[in-house]
């Protein structure tokens, strides 16, 4: 008998939405980032090393179709996936003129096994013309997920990590993107410098006020070749890492406060060992997911039971 989950999980959502297994294939389309080139800021977010989340097969020198085909080849050895979502993942994937964006998104959707797009971007980097185009794609029948990097809902933290965006930017982006049939996602980091446990739980309340469909959460990681790696070496006191056990409890408390309709796509992500400095929990996503589910059960907590709409 299938046990009902204590939170809304992304795998079930995808299964219900498509009726078949659908897998994301990452694409590096050669975008840059306005927080690196001086348009928003320079140097980028202090934790950012984009190579950590970019699979080997994704090189912008390769065409989008080639990357999709290589991604499908990679996954078809592991899973018997039937359809795919093209995941524009590296850097800021709406940071280009509309004409160029249209060409890239259309190229991905032209693949016969691609049923939609996942587009990762900054909330301050999405204009209404791009939203109109994405809405057209939804009306053509594609699944379009727009994934905004929130990272924190606290403006002081966003300043400290040189994110060069505010939570008001996020509120604005979500409100302009809402009611267009797009699947709206957000990404959050728990454990950023300066935030205590209460601050992190406050994110659950703030995010619950957004018209958001899906949330990804992970803990702070110090990755090589980042500003944070330098800070961690020279001013380690500015960081306060949790044990894995404490992190699991924090996630459970977070889930209790989160709006019951929000789908949770992930709780955890660990960078490759050769790029990661700290912390090294050494677990896979599915193992942490199992620990969270076990703790929810043990503490008899379900998503949204402490959610307050006021
Ligand atoms: S995390 Fe995203 S927004 Fe920040 S510097 Fe890296 S690519 Fe740019």
mmCIF file of C-alpha atoms and ligand atoms in Angstrom, residues 33 35-36 44-45 47-48 50 91-92 122 163, ligand 1:
data_model
loop_
_atom_site.group_PDB
_atom_site.id
_atom_site.type_symbol
_atom_site.label_atom_id
_atom_site.label_comp_id
_atom_site.label_asym_id
_atom_site.label_seq_id
_atom_site.Cartn_x
_atom_site.Cartn_y
_atom_site.Cartn_z
ATOM 1 C CA UNK A 33 25.093 36.746 -15.259
ATOM 2 C CA UNK A 35 25.725 40.005 -11.123
ATOM 3 C CA UNK A 36 29.107 39.233 -12.611
ATOM 4 C CA UNK A 44 28.804 37.423 -8.316
ATOM 5 C CA UNK A 45 27.144 35.944 -5.243
ATOM 6 C CA UNK A 47 28.855 31.325 -2.715
ATOM 7 C CA UNK A 48 28.667 30.975 -6.494
ATOM 8 C CA UNK A 50 28.584 27.731 -11.453
ATOM 9 C CA UNK A 91 23.971 31.260 -14.852
ATOM 10 C CA UNK A 92 20.957 33.529 -15.629
ATOM 11 C CA UNK A 122 17.164 35.886 -11.103
ATOM 12 C CA UNK A 163 23.265 38.882 -4.332
HETATM 13 S S1 LIG B 1 24.461 32.422 -8.169
HETATM 14 FE FE1 LIG B 1 23.405 33.007 -10.056
HETATM 15 S S2 LIG B 1 23.038 35.215 -9.790
HETATM 16 FE FE2 LIG B 1 24.639 34.669 -8.324
HETATM 17 S S3 LIG B 1 26.575 35.081 -9.420
HETATM 18 FE FE3 LIG B 1 26.069 32.906 -9.697
HETATM 19 S S4 LIG B 1 24.996 32.848 -11.656
HETATM 20 FE FE4 LIG B 1 24.947 34.976 -10.956
#
